[in-house]
Amino acid sequence: MNGIYILLTILLYFGMLLLVARLTGRHSDNDAFFRGNRRSPWYIVSFGMIGASLSGVTFVSVPGMVRGIDMTYMQTCFGFFIGYLIIAHVLLPLYYRLNLTSIYTYLGDRIGKHAYKTGASFFLLSKIIGAAARLYLVCLILQHYVFDAFHIPFAATVIGIVLLIWLYTRRSGIRTIVWTDSLQTLCLLLALGLILYEVSGQLNLDFPGLVHAIRENEHSRIFVFDDWHSKQNFFKQFFSGIFITIVMTGLDQDMMQKNLSCKNLHEAQKNMYCYGISFVPVNFLFLSLGILLLLFASQLNIPLPAAGDEILPLFAAEGHLGFAVLIFFTIGIIAAAFSSADSALTALTTSFCIDIAGISHLSGKEAERRRKLVHFCISVLFIGFILLFKAVNNKSVIDAIYTIASYTYGPLLGLFAFGLFTPMRPRDRFVPYIAIASPLLCYAIDRLVFTSTGYQFGYEMLMFNGFLTFMGLTCLSIKTKNYGNTQCRICSK
């Protein structure tokens, strides 16, 4: 019976999204799809980006993290905030000054064609893997608690969900996404608040009691300063959080596309400030929910699943917290999943059309036809990657996403850092080889160090990866004609 309620909730929610898409999709063109005609209100963009960043992975994985690593994820979240400030004052002014649609065209202007194509290609690979990992978790939960009862195969579940996302994004892209993401963020935050309220009620805790229970719990530890070998060491987590934000937001076409749909730089920066500030308390609430769920399980002697990702779904979907939480959980996880996947699909379409296919020079109708074809093909590719991720994943999904980011976003970090902070111009035709060699070398070093010393790299591998790319580009710049004759783009006005 619970499966039927979840299915009905999904259908009603999707109906709302289609209505929003219809209202915002009138008189749409490629500029509306790619940049929202530069008319998006900054506060709507900021609010919607919360849901796009959190995704279904945060909704499910972050509460489950508490059992294994306490609340130490907050150290990374503190780093996130610093990263957002850097984006607002370093990257956004550059993007607006150059009037970019795809942020990777900067690499073509600053370094060369091969660097441009390399940056866009690494984004496409990084984004489709990360987005597939996020949506995979949601599909897996829905499959287990809903569609298995109807004997529907997992592949059909994935196809159905991606098809729903394709339907409401195919016309107006980012112009629709800005508004649907805001609706979905609202649903996600309401769901989180109502689930917290219901769990607190089940534990008979008022607000002071709730604060005391969380503060005194053995899993309330946030900071780790004393263990340098731990992946949860403060300095590793904090600085990794800064660079994760820079690459997964500031160097990510998906997140920047929303910012570039704002009317001007000042509004885009206000959006980034508000968005960055809100990210810390929202994640703290998710971690607090994780502690409360562990308390509730201990109180009722409920056996917990081995995977942390399954703890919240266990309580919500199996009725331990009542019918209301079942509905809230369904709305929250679908809102989080859709808000992340729809913007990823739009950004992947934008990057491929502008950076790889080069449709900018085509006539309006032909460009729109190709954009729609690319949008559909990427949806199909999306399905393939989700099925592939299901076949190979055996760890926490949020950890998997950041691990993947350490390898695939590292070259992007190195390319942009080189372009922004040096006047050098490397031999462009060799740039792809550096970008490919860097993550491969990082993986080899990680294995060698772990075998020799027992030390295992965490998310700090992202910084090391970017550094190797940066140094490789520096080596390519030695004795070239253009060495020292180009001006640092970030300093030029």
mmCIF file of C-alpha atoms in Angstrom, residues 122-388:
data_model
loop_
_atom_site.group_PDB
_atom_site.id
_atom_site.type_symbol
_atom_site.label_atom_id
_atom_site.label_comp_id
_atom_site.label_asym_id
_atom_site.label_seq_id
_atom_site.Cartn_x
_atom_site.Cartn_y
_atom_site.Cartn_z
ATOM 1 C CA PHE A 122 36.241 16.879 -18.741
ATOM 2 C CA PHE A 123 33.134 18.767 -17.623
ATOM 3 C CA LEU A 124 30.902 16.528 -19.720
ATOM 4 C CA LEU A 125 32.525 13.408 -18.294
ATOM 5 C CA SER A 126 32.517 14.718 -14.709
ATOM 6 C CA LYS A 127 28.949 15.971 -14.789
ATOM 7 C CA ILE A 128 27.347 12.962 -16.377
ATOM 8 C CA ILE A 129 29.099 10.617 -13.932
ATOM 9 C CA GLY A 130 28.225 12.746 -10.905
ATOM 10 C CA ALA A 131 24.634 13.352 -11.951
ATOM 11 C CA ALA A 132 24.169 9.666 -12.774
ATOM 12 C CA ALA A 133 25.494 8.710 -9.328
ATOM 13 C CA ARG A 134 23.052 11.099 -7.645
ATOM 14 C CA LEU A 135 20.030 9.964 -9.598
ATOM 15 C CA TYR A 136 21.067 6.326 -9.297
ATOM 16 C CA LEU A 137 20.556 6.404 -5.543
ATOM 17 C CA VAL A 138 17.041 7.798 -5.881
ATOM 18 C CA CYS A 139 16.135 5.246 -8.559
ATOM 19 C CA LEU A 140 17.454 2.477 -6.322
ATOM 20 C CA ILE A 141 15.311 3.592 -3.381
ATOM 21 C CA LEU A 142 12.170 3.923 -5.507
ATOM 22 C CA GLN A 143 12.865 0.548 -7.070
ATOM 23 C CA HIS A 144 13.189 -1.150 -3.696
ATOM 24 C CA TYR A 145 10.207 0.455 -1.989
ATOM 25 C CA VAL A 146 7.803 0.914 -4.919
ATOM 26 C CA PHE A 147 8.493 -0.696 -8.258
ATOM 27 C CA ASP A 148 9.754 -4.084 -7.114
ATOM 28 C CA ALA A 149 6.252 -4.715 -5.775
ATOM 29 C CA PHE A 150 4.882 -4.198 -9.306
ATOM 30 C CA HIS A 151 7.645 -6.388 -10.828
ATOM 31 C CA ILE A 152 8.993 -3.453 -12.849
ATOM 32 C CA PRO A 153 12.700 -3.871 -13.770
ATOM 33 C CA PHE A 154 15.257 -1.315 -12.603
ATOM 34 C CA ALA A 155 16.057 -0.270 -16.174
ATOM 35 C CA ALA A 156 12.410 0.651 -16.751
ATOM 36 C CA THR A 157 12.402 2.738 -13.560
ATOM 37 C CA VAL A 158 15.475 4.658 -14.724
ATOM 38 C CA ILE A 159 14.045 5.237 -18.200
ATOM 39 C CA GLY A 160 10.764 6.471 -16.744
ATOM 40 C CA ILE A 161 12.382 8.971 -14.370
ATOM 41 C CA VAL A 162 14.781 10.368 -16.981
ATOM 42 C CA LEU A 163 11.883 10.639 -19.438
ATOM 43 C CA LEU A 164 9.905 12.718 -16.930
ATOM 44 C CA ILE A 165 12.862 15.082 -16.507
ATOM 45 C CA TRP A 166 13.345 15.331 -20.277
ATOM 46 C CA LEU A 167 9.677 16.231 -20.776
ATOM 47 C CA TYR A 168 9.684 19.363 -18.627
ATOM 48 C CA THR A 169 13.171 20.611 -19.605
ATOM 49 C CA ARG A 170 13.066 20.096 -23.379
ATOM 50 C CA ARG A 171 11.472 23.418 -24.326
ATOM 51 C CA SER A 172 12.977 26.236 -22.275
ATOM 52 C CA GLY A 173 15.907 24.686 -20.451
ATOM 53 C CA ILE A 174 17.447 27.051 -17.907
ATOM 54 C CA ARG A 175 14.487 29.475 -17.992
ATOM 55 C CA THR A 176 12.255 26.657 -16.751
ATOM 56 C CA ILE A 177 14.894 25.136 -14.453
ATOM 57 C CA VAL A 178 15.314 28.350 -12.439
ATOM 58 C CA TRP A 179 11.650 28.221 -11.416
ATOM 59 C CA THR A 180 11.201 24.453 -11.063
ATOM 60 C CA ASP A 181 14.337 24.301 -8.916
ATOM 61 C CA SER A 182 12.863 26.918 -6.588
ATOM 62 C CA LEU A 183 9.661 24.902 -6.258
ATOM 63 C CA GLN A 184 11.696 21.769 -5.617
ATOM 64 C CA THR A 185 13.924 23.466 -3.032
ATOM 65 C CA LEU A 186 10.830 24.630 -1.180
ATOM 66 C CA CYS A 187 9.450 21.080 -1.179
ATOM 67 C CA LEU A 188 12.800 19.657 -0.050
ATOM 68 C CA LEU A 189 13.211 22.072 2.884
ATOM 69 C CA LEU A 190 9.591 21.638 3.987
ATOM 70 C CA ALA A 191 10.080 17.883 3.867
ATOM 71 C CA LEU A 192 13.253 18.116 5.963
ATOM 72 C CA GLY A 193 11.570 20.338 8.549
ATOM 73 C CA LEU A 194 8.473 18.171 8.814
ATOM 74 C CA ILE A 195 10.501 14.950 9.109
ATOM 75 C CA LEU A 196 12.573 16.538 11.896
ATOM 76 C CA TYR A 197 9.352 17.567 13.626
ATOM 77 C CA GLU A 198 7.853 14.082 13.369
ATOM 78 C CA VAL A 199 11.003 12.332 14.604
ATOM 79 C CA SER A 200 11.265 14.754 17.541
ATOM 80 C CA GLY A 201 7.644 14.013 18.393
ATOM 81 C CA GLN A 202 8.262 10.278 18.304
ATOM 82 C CA LEU A 203 11.173 10.783 20.727
ATOM 83 C CA ASN A 204 9.052 13.075 22.963
ATOM 84 C CA LEU A 205 11.578 15.903 22.685
ATOM 85 C CA ASP A 206 10.766 19.619 22.831
ATOM 86 C CA PHE A 207 13.214 22.081 21.254
ATOM 87 C CA PRO A 208 15.576 22.421 24.280
ATOM 88 C CA GLY A 209 15.501 18.638 24.679
ATOM 89 C CA LEU A 210 16.238 18.229 20.983
ATOM 90 C CA VAL A 211 19.285 20.495 21.188
ATOM 91 C CA HIS A 212 20.534 18.687 24.305
ATOM 92 C CA ALA A 213 20.043 15.241 22.765
ATOM 93 C CA ILE A 214 22.039 16.181 19.677
ATOM 94 C CA ARG A 215 24.805 18.007 21.567
ATOM 95 C CA GLU A 216 25.368 15.203 24.083
ATOM 96 C CA ASN A 217 25.204 12.358 21.582
ATOM 97 C CA GLU A 218 28.393 10.380 20.952
ATOM 98 C CA HIS A 219 28.085 11.147 17.233
ATOM 99 C CA SER A 220 27.971 14.947 17.671
ATOM 100 C CA ARG A 221 31.718 15.371 17.100
ATOM 101 C CA ILE A 222 32.412 17.953 14.367
ATOM 102 C CA PHE A 223 36.153 18.699 14.475
ATOM 103 C CA VAL A 224 39.099 16.324 14.108
ATOM 104 C CA PHE A 225 42.490 17.964 14.717
ATOM 105 C CA ASP A 226 44.527 15.163 16.278
ATOM 106 C CA ASP A 227 44.687 12.459 13.583
ATOM 107 C CA TRP A 228 46.575 13.389 10.404
ATOM 108 C CA HIS A 229 46.018 9.965 8.896
ATOM 109 C CA SER A 230 42.242 10.288 9.149
ATOM 110 C CA LYS A 231 40.300 11.359 6.066
ATOM 111 C CA GLN A 232 38.196 13.410 8.520
ATOM 112 C CA ASN A 233 41.098 15.596 9.652
ATOM 113 C CA PHE A 234 39.940 19.223 9.792
ATOM 114 C CA PHE A 235 42.536 20.666 7.447
ATOM 115 C CA LYS A 236 41.953 17.970 4.818
ATOM 116 C CA GLN A 237 38.181 18.425 4.999
ATOM 117 C CA PHE A 238 38.178 22.220 5.171
ATOM 118 C CA PHE A 239 40.556 22.914 2.293
ATOM 119 C CA SER A 240 39.024 20.102 0.257
ATOM 120 C CA GLY A 241 35.644 21.782 0.802
ATOM 121 C CA ILE A 242 36.991 25.052 -0.612
ATOM 122 C CA PHE A 243 38.355 23.440 -3.759
ATOM 123 C CA ILE A 244 35.381 21.079 -4.195
ATOM 124 C CA THR A 245 33.155 24.162 -4.277
ATOM 125 C CA ILE A 246 35.401 25.994 -6.730
ATOM 126 C CA VAL A 247 35.424 23.097 -9.205
ATOM 127 C CA MET A 248 31.937 21.642 -8.677
ATOM 128 C CA THR A 249 30.265 25.067 -8.682
ATOM 129 C CA GLY A 250 32.600 27.725 -10.068
ATOM 130 C CA LEU A 251 34.061 25.587 -12.872
ATOM 131 C CA ASP A 252 30.826 23.702 -13.487
ATOM 132 C CA GLN A 253 28.646 24.789 -16.401
ATOM 133 C CA ASP A 254 25.568 23.487 -14.595
ATOM 134 C CA MET A 255 25.847 25.757 -11.564
ATOM 135 C CA MET A 256 27.330 28.739 -13.398
ATOM 136 C CA GLN A 257 24.641 28.609 -16.089
ATOM 137 C CA LYS A 258 22.087 29.587 -13.454
ATOM 138 C CA ASN A 259 24.280 32.453 -12.245
ATOM 139 C CA LEU A 260 24.822 33.668 -15.793
ATOM 140 C CA SER A 261 21.052 33.881 -16.254
ATOM 141 C CA CYS A 262 20.935 36.720 -13.680
ATOM 142 C CA LYS A 263 20.557 40.270 -14.987
ATOM 143 C CA ASN A 264 24.060 41.448 -14.040
ATOM 144 C CA LEU A 265 27.185 40.608 -12.035
ATOM 145 C CA HIS A 266 26.007 42.338 -8.854
ATOM 146 C CA GLU A 267 22.847 40.228 -8.694
ATOM 147 C CA ALA A 268 24.802 37.053 -9.460
ATOM 148 C CA GLN A 269 27.156 37.817 -6.561
ATOM 149 C CA LYS A 270 24.231 38.414 -4.185
ATOM 150 C CA ASN A 271 22.881 35.057 -5.281
ATOM 151 C CA MET A 272 26.208 33.398 -4.442
ATOM 152 C CA TYR A 273 26.412 35.006 -0.978
ATOM 153 C CA CYS A 274 22.914 33.903 0.032
ATOM 154 C CA TYR A 275 23.358 30.459 -1.436
ATOM 155 C CA GLY A 276 26.714 29.957 0.303
ATOM 156 C CA ILE A 277 25.417 31.060 3.699
ATOM 157 C CA SER A 278 22.354 28.793 3.551
ATOM 158 C CA PHE A 279 24.351 25.686 2.665
ATOM 159 C CA VAL A 280 25.897 25.366 6.156
ATOM 160 C CA PRO A 281 22.719 25.294 8.332
ATOM 161 C CA VAL A 282 20.846 23.077 5.862
ATOM 162 C CA ASN A 283 23.565 20.409 6.014
ATOM 163 C CA PHE A 284 23.695 20.749 9.801
ATOM 164 C CA LEU A 285 19.983 19.934 9.930
ATOM 165 C CA PHE A 286 20.500 16.841 7.786
ATOM 166 C CA LEU A 287 23.251 15.627 10.106
ATOM 167 C CA SER A 288 21.079 16.362 13.148
ATOM 168 C CA LEU A 289 18.350 14.247 11.577
ATOM 169 C CA GLY A 290 20.884 11.414 11.306
ATOM 170 C CA ILE A 291 21.562 11.549 15.057
ATOM 171 C CA LEU A 292 17.834 11.553 15.841
ATOM 172 C CA LEU A 293 17.271 8.512 13.622
ATOM 173 C CA LEU A 294 20.019 6.617 15.455
ATOM 174 C CA LEU A 295 18.416 7.547 18.786
ATOM 175 C CA PHE A 296 15.013 6.411 17.534
ATOM 176 C CA ALA A 297 16.405 3.090 16.285
ATOM 177 C CA SER A 298 18.114 2.498 19.637
ATOM 178 C CA GLN A 299 14.937 3.321 21.545
ATOM 179 C CA LEU A 300 12.797 0.868 19.550
ATOM 180 C CA ASN A 301 15.546 -1.736 18.977
ATOM 181 C CA ILE A 302 15.178 -1.432 15.212
ATOM 182 C CA PRO A 303 18.056 -3.167 13.360
ATOM 183 C CA LEU A 304 19.776 -0.749 11.011
ATOM 184 C CA PRO A 305 20.932 -1.633 7.485
ATOM 185 C CA ALA A 306 24.653 -1.950 6.786
ATOM 186 C CA ALA A 307 24.668 0.929 4.270
ATOM 187 C CA GLY A 308 24.209 4.429 5.712
ATOM 188 C CA ASP A 309 22.329 5.469 2.565
ATOM 189 C CA GLU A 310 19.492 3.109 3.553
ATOM 190 C CA ILE A 311 18.833 4.397 7.088
ATOM 191 C CA LEU A 312 16.430 7.271 6.315
ATOM 192 C CA PRO A 313 14.570 5.314 3.587
ATOM 193 C CA LEU A 314 14.118 2.440 6.075
ATOM 194 C CA PHE A 315 12.343 4.658 8.601
ATOM 195 C CA ALA A 316 10.334 6.664 6.088
ATOM 196 C CA ALA A 317 9.238 4.127 3.490
ATOM 197 C CA GLU A 318 8.468 1.264 5.887
ATOM 198 C CA GLY A 319 6.133 3.354 8.010
ATOM 199 C CA HIS A 320 8.130 3.589 11.268
ATOM 200 C CA LEU A 321 7.465 7.344 11.403
ATOM 201 C CA GLY A 322 3.902 7.379 10.134
ATOM 202 C CA PHE A 323 2.083 8.151 6.908
ATOM 203 C CA ALA A 324 2.897 11.873 6.945
ATOM 204 C CA VAL A 325 6.662 11.233 6.942
ATOM 205 C CA LEU A 326 6.205 8.755 4.091
ATOM 206 C CA ILE A 327 4.681 11.519 1.961
ATOM 207 C CA PHE A 328 7.228 14.144 3.090
ATOM 208 C CA PHE A 329 10.104 11.789 2.380
ATOM 209 C CA THR A 330 8.783 10.999 -1.097
ATOM 210 C CA ILE A 331 8.346 14.676 -1.968
ATOM 211 C CA GLY A 332 11.738 15.577 -0.529
ATOM 212 C CA ILE A 333 13.742 12.913 -2.305
ATOM 213 C CA ILE A 334 11.986 13.416 -5.642
ATOM 214 C CA ALA A 335 12.377 17.192 -5.373
ATOM 215 C CA ALA A 336 16.058 16.836 -4.555
ATOM 216 C CA ALA A 337 16.683 14.303 -7.307
ATOM 217 C CA PHE A 338 14.813 16.209 -10.003
ATOM 218 C CA SER A 339 16.342 19.601 -9.122
ATOM 219 C CA SER A 340 19.831 18.150 -9.467
ATOM 220 C CA ALA A 341 19.254 16.006 -12.552
ATOM 221 C CA ASP A 342 17.229 18.514 -14.594
ATOM 222 C CA SER A 343 19.840 21.252 -14.347
ATOM 223 C CA ALA A 344 22.605 18.741 -15.097
ATOM 224 C CA LEU A 345 20.779 17.612 -18.231
ATOM 225 C CA THR A 346 20.351 21.217 -19.369
ATOM 226 C CA ALA A 347 24.000 22.106 -18.663
ATOM 227 C CA LEU A 348 25.289 19.029 -20.476
ATOM 228 C CA THR A 349 23.163 19.961 -23.483
ATOM 229 C CA THR A 350 24.461 23.546 -23.388
ATOM 230 C CA SER A 351 28.102 22.558 -23.113
ATOM 231 C CA PHE A 352 27.926 19.979 -25.889
ATOM 232 C CA CYS A 353 26.033 22.319 -28.234
ATOM 233 C CA ILE A 354 28.298 25.326 -27.671
ATOM 234 C CA ASP A 355 31.664 23.723 -26.929
ATOM 235 C CA ILE A 356 31.703 20.504 -28.941
ATOM 236 C CA ALA A 357 29.099 20.825 -31.715
ATOM 237 C CA GLY A 358 29.594 24.582 -32.188
ATOM 238 C CA ILE A 359 25.985 25.413 -33.080
ATOM 239 C CA SER A 360 26.420 29.143 -32.399
ATOM 240 C CA HIS A 361 27.110 29.879 -36.074
ATOM 241 C CA LEU A 362 23.954 28.083 -37.308
ATOM 242 C CA SER A 363 20.631 29.685 -38.176
ATOM 243 C CA GLY A 364 18.019 29.909 -35.437
ATOM 244 C CA LYS A 365 15.820 27.000 -36.548
ATOM 245 C CA GLU A 366 18.706 24.676 -37.388
ATOM 246 C CA ALA A 367 20.445 25.473 -34.088
ATOM 247 C CA GLU A 368 17.246 24.783 -32.172
ATOM 248 C CA ARG A 369 16.714 21.489 -34.010
ATOM 249 C CA ARG A 370 20.220 20.309 -33.170
ATOM 250 C CA ARG A 371 19.892 21.441 -29.583
ATOM 251 C CA LYS A 372 16.735 19.335 -29.166
ATOM 252 C CA LEU A 373 18.474 16.340 -30.717
ATOM 253 C CA VAL A 374 21.472 16.727 -28.393
ATOM 254 C CA HIS A 375 19.144 17.098 -25.407
ATOM 255 C CA PHE A 376 17.447 13.810 -26.247
ATOM 256 C CA CYS A 377 20.724 11.959 -26.930
ATOM 257 C CA ILE A 378 22.234 13.098 -23.630
ATOM 258 C CA SER A 379 19.102 11.861 -21.848
ATOM 259 C CA VAL A 380 19.726 8.432 -23.364
ATOM 260 C CA LEU A 381 23.393 8.588 -22.363
ATOM 261 C CA PHE A 382 22.298 9.579 -18.877
ATOM 262 C CA ILE A 383 20.289 6.369 -18.612
ATOM 263 C CA GLY A 384 23.296 4.314 -19.699
ATOM 264 C CA PHE A 385 25.573 5.846 -17.060
ATOM 265 C CA ILE A 386 23.019 5.276 -14.280
ATOM 266 C CA LEU A 387 22.801 1.597 -15.189
ATOM 267 C CA LEU A 388 26.599 1.408 -15.358
#
